[in-house]
mmCIF file of C-alpha atoms in Angstrom:
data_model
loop_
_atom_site.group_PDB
_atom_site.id
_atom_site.type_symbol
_atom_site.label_atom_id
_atom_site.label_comp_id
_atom_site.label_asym_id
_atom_site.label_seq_id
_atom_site.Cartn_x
_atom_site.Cartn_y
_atom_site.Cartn_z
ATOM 1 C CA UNK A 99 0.000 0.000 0.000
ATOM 2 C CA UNK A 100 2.705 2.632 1.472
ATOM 3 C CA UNK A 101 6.102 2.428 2.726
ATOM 4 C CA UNK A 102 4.629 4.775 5.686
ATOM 5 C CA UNK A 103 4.400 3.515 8.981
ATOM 6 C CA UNK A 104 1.165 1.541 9.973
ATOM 7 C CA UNK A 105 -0.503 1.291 13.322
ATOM 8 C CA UNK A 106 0.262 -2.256 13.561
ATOM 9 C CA UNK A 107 -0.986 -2.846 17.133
ATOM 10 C CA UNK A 108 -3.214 -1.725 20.184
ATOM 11 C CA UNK A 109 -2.077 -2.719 24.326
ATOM 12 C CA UNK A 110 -4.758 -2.123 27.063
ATOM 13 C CA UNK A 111 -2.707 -1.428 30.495
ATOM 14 C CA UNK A 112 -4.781 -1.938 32.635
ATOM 15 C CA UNK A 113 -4.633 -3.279 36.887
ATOM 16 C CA UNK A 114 -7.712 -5.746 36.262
ATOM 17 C CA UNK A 115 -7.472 -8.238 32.694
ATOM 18 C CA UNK A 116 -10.713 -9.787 33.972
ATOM 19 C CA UNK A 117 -12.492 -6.774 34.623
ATOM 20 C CA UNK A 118 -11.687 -5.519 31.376
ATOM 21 C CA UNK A 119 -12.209 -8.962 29.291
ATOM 22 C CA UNK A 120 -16.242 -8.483 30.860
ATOM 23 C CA UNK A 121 -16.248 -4.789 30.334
ATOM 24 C CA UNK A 122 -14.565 -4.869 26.520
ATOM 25 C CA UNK A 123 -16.470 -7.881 25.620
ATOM 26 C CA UNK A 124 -20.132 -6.771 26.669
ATOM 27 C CA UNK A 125 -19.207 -3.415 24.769
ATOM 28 C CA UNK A 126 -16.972 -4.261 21.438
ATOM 29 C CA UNK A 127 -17.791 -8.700 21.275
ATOM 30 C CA UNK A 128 -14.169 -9.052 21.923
ATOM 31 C CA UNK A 129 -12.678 -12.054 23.881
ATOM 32 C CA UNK A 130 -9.537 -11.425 26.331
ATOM 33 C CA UNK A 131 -8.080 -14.489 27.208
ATOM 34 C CA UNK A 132 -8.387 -15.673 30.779
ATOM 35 C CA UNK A 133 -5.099 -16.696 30.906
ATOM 36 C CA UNK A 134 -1.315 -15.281 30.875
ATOM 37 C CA UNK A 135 0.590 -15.530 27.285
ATOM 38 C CA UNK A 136 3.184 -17.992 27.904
ATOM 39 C CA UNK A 137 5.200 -16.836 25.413
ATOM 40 C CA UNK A 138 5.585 -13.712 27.304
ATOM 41 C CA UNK A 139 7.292 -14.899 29.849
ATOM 42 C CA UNK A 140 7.027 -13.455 33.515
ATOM 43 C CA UNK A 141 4.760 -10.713 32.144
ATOM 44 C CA UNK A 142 1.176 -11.389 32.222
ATOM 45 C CA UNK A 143 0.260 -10.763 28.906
ATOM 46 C CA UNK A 144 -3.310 -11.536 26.859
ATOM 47 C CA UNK A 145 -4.434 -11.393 23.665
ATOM 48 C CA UNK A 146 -7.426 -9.762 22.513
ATOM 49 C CA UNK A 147 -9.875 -11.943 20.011
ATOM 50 C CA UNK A 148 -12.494 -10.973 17.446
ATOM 51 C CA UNK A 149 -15.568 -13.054 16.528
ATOM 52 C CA UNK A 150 -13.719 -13.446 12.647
ATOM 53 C CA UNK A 151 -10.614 -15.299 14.648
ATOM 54 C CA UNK A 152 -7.906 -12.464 14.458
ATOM 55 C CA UNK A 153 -6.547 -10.438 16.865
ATOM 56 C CA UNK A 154 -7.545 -6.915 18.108
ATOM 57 C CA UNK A 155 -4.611 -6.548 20.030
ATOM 58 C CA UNK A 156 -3.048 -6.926 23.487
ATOM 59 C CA UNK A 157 -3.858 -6.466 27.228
ATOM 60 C CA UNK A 158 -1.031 -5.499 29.871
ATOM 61 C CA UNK A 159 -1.140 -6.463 33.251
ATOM 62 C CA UNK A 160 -0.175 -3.461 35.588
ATOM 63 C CA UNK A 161 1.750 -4.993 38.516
ATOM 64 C CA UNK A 162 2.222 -3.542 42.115
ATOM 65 C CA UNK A 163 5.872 -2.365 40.642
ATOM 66 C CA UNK A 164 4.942 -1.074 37.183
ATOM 67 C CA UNK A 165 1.928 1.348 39.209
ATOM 68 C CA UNK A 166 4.447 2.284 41.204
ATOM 69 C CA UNK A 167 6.993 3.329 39.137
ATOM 70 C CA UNK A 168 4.153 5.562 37.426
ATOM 71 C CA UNK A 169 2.213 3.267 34.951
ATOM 72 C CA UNK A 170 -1.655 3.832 34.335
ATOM 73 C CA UNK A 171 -4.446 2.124 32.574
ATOM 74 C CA UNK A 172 -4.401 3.163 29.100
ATOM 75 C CA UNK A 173 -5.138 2.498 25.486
ATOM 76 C CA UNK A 174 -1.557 2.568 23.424
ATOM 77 C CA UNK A 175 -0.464 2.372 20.184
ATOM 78 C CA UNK A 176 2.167 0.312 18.167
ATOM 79 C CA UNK A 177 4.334 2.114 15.340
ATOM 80 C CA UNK A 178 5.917 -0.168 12.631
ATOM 81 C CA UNK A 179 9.099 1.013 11.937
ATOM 82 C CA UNK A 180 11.913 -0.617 9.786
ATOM 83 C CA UNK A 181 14.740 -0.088 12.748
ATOM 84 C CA UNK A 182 13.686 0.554 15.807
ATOM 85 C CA UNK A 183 17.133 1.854 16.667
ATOM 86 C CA UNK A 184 17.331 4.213 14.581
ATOM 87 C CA UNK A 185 13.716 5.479 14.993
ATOM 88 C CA UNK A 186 14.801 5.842 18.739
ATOM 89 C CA UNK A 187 17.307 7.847 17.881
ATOM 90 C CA UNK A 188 15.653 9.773 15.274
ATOM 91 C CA UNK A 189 12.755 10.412 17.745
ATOM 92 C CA UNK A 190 15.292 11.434 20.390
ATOM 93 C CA UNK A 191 17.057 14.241 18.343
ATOM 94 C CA UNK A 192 13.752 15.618 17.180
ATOM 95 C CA UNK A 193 12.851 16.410 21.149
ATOM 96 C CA UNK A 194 10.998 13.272 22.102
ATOM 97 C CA UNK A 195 11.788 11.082 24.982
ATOM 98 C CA UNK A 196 12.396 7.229 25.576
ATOM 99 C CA UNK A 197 10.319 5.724 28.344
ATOM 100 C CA UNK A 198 11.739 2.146 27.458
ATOM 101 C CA UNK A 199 14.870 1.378 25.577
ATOM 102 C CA UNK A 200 14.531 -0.831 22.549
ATOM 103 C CA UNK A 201 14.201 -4.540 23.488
ATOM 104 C CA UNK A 202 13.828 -7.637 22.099
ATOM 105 C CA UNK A 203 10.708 -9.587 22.211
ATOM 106 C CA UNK A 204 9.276 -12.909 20.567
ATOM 107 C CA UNK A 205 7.557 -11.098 18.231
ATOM 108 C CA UNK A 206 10.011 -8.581 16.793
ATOM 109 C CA UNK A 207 11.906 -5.282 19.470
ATOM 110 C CA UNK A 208 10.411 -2.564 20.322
ATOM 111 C CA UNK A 209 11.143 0.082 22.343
ATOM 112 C CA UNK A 210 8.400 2.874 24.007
ATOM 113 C CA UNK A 211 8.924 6.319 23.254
ATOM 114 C CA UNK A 212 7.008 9.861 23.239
ATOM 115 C CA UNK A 213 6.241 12.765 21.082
ATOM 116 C CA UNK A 214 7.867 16.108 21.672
ATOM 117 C CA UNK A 215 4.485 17.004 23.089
ATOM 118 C CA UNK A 216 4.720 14.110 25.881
ATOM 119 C CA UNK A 217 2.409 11.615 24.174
ATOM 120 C CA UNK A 218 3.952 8.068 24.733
ATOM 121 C CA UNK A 219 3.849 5.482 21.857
ATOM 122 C CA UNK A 220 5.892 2.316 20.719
ATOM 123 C CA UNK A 221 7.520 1.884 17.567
ATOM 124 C CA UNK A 222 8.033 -1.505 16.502
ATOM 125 C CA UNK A 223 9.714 -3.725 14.077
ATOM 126 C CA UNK A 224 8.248 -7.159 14.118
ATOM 127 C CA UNK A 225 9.206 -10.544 13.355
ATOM 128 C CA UNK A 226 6.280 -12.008 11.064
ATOM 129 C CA UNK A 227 5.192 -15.621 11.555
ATOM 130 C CA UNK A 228 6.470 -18.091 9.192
ATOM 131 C CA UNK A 229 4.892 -18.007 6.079
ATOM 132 C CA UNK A 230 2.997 -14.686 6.898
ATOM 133 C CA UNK A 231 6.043 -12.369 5.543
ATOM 134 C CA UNK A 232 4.968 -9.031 4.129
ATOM 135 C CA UNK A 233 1.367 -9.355 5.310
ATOM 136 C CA UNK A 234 0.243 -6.079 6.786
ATOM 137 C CA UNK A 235 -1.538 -6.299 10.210
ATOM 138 C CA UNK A 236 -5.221 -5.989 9.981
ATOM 139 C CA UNK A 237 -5.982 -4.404 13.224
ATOM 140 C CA UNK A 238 -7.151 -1.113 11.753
ATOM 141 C CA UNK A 239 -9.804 -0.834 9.580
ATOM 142 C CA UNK A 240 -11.649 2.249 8.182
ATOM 143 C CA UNK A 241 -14.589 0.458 8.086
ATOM 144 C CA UNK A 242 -14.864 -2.186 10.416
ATOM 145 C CA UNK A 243 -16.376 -3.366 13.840
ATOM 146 C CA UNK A 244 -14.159 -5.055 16.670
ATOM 147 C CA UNK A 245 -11.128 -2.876 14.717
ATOM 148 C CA UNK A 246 -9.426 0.405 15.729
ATOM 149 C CA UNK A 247 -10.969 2.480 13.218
ATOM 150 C CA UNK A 248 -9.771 5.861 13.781
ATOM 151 C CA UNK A 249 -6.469 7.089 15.876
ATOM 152 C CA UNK A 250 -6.740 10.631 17.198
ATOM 153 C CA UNK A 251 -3.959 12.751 18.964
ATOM 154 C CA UNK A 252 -4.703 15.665 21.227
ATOM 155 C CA UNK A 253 -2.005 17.736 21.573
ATOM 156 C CA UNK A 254 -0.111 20.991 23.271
ATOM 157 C CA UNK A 255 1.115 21.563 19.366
ATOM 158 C CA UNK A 256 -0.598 20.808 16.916
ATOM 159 C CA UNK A 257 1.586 22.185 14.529
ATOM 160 C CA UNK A 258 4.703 20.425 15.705
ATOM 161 C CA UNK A 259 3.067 17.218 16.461
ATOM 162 C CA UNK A 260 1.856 17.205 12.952
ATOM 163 C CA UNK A 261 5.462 17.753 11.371
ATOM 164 C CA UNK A 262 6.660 15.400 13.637
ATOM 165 C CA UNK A 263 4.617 12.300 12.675
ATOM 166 C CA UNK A 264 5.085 13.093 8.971
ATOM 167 C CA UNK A 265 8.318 13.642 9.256
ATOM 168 C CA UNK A 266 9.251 10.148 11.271
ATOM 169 C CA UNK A 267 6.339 7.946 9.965
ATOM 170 C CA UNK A 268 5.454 9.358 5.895
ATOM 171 C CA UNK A 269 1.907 10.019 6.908
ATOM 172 C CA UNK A 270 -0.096 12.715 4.868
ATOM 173 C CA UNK A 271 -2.187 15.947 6.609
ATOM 174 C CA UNK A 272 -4.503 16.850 3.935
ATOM 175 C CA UNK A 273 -7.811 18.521 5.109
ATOM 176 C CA UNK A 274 -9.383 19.649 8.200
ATOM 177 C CA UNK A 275 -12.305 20.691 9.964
ATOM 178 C CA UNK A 276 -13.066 23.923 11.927
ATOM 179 C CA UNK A 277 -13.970 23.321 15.749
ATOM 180 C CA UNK A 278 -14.852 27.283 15.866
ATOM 181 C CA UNK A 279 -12.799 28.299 18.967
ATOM 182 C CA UNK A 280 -11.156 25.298 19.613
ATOM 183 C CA UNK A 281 -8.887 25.168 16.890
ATOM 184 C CA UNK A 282 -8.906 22.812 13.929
ATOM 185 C CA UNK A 283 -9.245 19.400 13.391
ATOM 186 C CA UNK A 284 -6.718 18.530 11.064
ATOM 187 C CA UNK A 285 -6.950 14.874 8.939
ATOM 188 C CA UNK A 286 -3.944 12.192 8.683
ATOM 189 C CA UNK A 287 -3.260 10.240 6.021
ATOM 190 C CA UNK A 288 -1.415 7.034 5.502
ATOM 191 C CA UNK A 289 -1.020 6.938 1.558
ATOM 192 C CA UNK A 290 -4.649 7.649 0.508
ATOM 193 C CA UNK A 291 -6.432 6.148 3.511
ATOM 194 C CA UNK A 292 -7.654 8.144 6.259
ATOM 195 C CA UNK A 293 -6.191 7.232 9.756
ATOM 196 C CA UNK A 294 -6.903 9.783 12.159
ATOM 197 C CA UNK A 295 -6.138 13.684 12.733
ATOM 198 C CA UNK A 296 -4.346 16.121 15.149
ATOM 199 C CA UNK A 297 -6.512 18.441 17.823
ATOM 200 C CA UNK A 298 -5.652 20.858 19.729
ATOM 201 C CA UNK A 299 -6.031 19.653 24.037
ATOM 202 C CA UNK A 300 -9.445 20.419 25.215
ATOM 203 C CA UNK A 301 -10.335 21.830 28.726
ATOM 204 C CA UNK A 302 -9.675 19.322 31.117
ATOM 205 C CA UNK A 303 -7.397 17.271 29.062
ATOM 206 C CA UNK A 304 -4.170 16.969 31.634
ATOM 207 C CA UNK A 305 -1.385 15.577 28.820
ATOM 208 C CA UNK A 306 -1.128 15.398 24.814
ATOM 209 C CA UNK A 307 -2.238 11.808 24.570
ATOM 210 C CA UNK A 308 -3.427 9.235 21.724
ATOM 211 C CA UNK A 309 -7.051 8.258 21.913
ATOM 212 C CA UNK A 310 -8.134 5.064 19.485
ATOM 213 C CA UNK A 311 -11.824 4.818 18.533
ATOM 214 C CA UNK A 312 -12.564 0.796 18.271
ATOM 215 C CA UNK A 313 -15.613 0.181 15.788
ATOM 216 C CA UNK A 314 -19.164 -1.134 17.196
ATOM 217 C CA UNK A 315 -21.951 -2.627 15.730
ATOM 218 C CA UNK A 316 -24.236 -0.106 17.016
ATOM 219 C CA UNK A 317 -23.429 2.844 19.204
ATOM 220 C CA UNK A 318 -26.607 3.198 21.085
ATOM 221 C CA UNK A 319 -26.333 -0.959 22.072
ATOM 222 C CA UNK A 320 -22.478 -0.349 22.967
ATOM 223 C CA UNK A 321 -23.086 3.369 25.336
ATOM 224 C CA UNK A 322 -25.696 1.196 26.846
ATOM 225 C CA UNK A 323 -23.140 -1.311 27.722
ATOM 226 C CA UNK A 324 -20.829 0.820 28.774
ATOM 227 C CA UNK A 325 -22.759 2.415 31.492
ATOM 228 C CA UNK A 326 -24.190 -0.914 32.449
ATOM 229 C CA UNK A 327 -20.835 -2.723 32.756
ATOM 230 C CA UNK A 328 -19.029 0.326 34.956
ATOM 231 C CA UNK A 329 -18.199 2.491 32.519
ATOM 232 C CA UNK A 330 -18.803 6.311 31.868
ATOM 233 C CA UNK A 331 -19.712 8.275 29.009
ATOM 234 C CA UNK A 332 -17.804 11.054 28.741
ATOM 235 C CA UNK A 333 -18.829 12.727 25.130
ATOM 236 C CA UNK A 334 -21.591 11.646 22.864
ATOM 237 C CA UNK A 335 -22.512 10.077 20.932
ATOM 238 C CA UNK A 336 -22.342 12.846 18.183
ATOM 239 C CA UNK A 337 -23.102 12.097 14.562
ATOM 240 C CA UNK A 338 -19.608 12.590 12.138
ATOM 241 C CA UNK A 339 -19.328 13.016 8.806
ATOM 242 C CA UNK A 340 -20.655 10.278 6.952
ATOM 243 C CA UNK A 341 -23.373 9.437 9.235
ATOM 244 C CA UNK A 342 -21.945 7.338 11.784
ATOM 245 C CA UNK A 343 -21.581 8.144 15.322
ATOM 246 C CA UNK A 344 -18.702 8.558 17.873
ATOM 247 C CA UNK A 345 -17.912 8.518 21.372
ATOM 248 C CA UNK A 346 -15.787 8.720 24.123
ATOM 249 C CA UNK A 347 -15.357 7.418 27.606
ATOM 250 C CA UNK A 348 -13.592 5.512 30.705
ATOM 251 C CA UNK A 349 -13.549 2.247 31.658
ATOM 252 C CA UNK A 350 -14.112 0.498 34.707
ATOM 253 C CA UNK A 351 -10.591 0.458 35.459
ATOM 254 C CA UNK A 352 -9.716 3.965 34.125
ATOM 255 C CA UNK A 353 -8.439 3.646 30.791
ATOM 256 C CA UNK A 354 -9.864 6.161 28.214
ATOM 257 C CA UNK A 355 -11.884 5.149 25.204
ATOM 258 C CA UNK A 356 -13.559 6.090 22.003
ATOM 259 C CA UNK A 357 -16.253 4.389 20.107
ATOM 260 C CA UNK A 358 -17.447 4.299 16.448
ATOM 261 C CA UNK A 359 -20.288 2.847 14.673
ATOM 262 C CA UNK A 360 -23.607 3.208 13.032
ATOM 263 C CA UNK A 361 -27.256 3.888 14.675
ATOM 264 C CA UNK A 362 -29.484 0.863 14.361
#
């Protein structure tokens, strides 16, 4: 498609894998495994199913240590990147900041960095499975449910955030739309798809942070699960352009959310 960098995966921190395999699946239909990754060694790691048998990403458990040494439930994203040396360093000379050093894992190294703005991301070059070489992941879709379909970042600068990512990554910024005194809402593009955009932080917004909108079946059926599974609604839903809905919110554990999907 594009030698620009892909969102190639999504990680839930979170304290409570159990509370958020109930929460996630009454909302989205996923299935979080009940059990530890062994592959991942001491970590306790889980994977994140869809109903069509492919993944949907990953779920961190936050030990006593990791929550003390600052960690918070979150939604975060995955970068692919063809050395993820060199993208560390890169990163690093542009004003960004590594919160883990690059690492190897089963799966490929990685290492955690942030923005010059202070939102935290990996960047990852992964080792495919056998026979699965070249394959792009398929956990983003524009289109459909139990998928990330739409990254956003809020940011201090939207300007330099913007030249940032398509600076490191190749992504596009074509387009925007005018949120009045809020600023603009300005549109990313990874070759001629849409991915997300860039906003300006809202009132009330304590960090520049990525939010990731995960695709529903029906937005009214999915804010009524999230209130009635321990969640809150924190925006919407509001109709966007092309007649689907969004909206945002927390989960039981404290991670933030968004939601996309059609009224039925």
């Amino acid at each position: 498609m594009t030698q620009a960098s892909n969102f190639i995966w999504y990680e839930l921190m979170t304290p409570d894998p159990a509370g958020a395999a109930r929460f996630y699946g009454a909302v989205v239909g996923w299935t979080i495994a009940s059990e530890r990754d062994p592959a991942a060694g001491d970590i306790d790691y889980r994977m994140i199913g869809r109903s069509d048998g492919g993944n949907a990403g990953g779920v961190l458990a936050l030990n006593a240590d990791m929550i003390a040494g600052g960690a918070r439930p979150l939604w975060i994203g995955y970068l692919h990147v063809a050395d993820v040396d060199a993208a560390v360093d890169a990163i690093k000379a542009d004003g960004g900041s590594v919160q883990m050093p690059p690492s190897d894992i089963p799966v490929g190294r990685i290492a955690m960095v942030t923005d010059p703005q202070g939102a935290p991301f990996y960047v990852m070059a992964p080792k495919p499975p056998e026979g699965m070489e070249g394959m792009e992941s398929d956990l983003f879709s524009v289109t459909e449910a139990q998928h990330i379909r739409w990254n956003e970042l809020a940011t201090s600068d939207p300007d330099g955030a913007t030249a940032f990512y398509t600076r490191h990554f190749g992504w596009g910024q074509e387009g925007a739309m005018d949120m009045g005194e809020m600023g603009a809402y300005r549109f990313l593009q990874r070759g001629d798809v849409g991915i997300g955009a860039v906003m300006p932080l809202m009132p009330g917004m304590p960090a520049s942070m990525w939010s990731f909108y995960i695709g529903v079946d029906d937005i009214d059926r999915a804010q009524a699960a999230v209130t009635a599974n321990g969640g809150t609604v924190t925006n919407g839903p509001m109709e966007i352009p092309g007649g689907e809905y969004a909206m945002n919110g927390i989960d039981p554990q404290g991670a933030a959310f968004g939601l996309v999907g059609p009224k039925k």
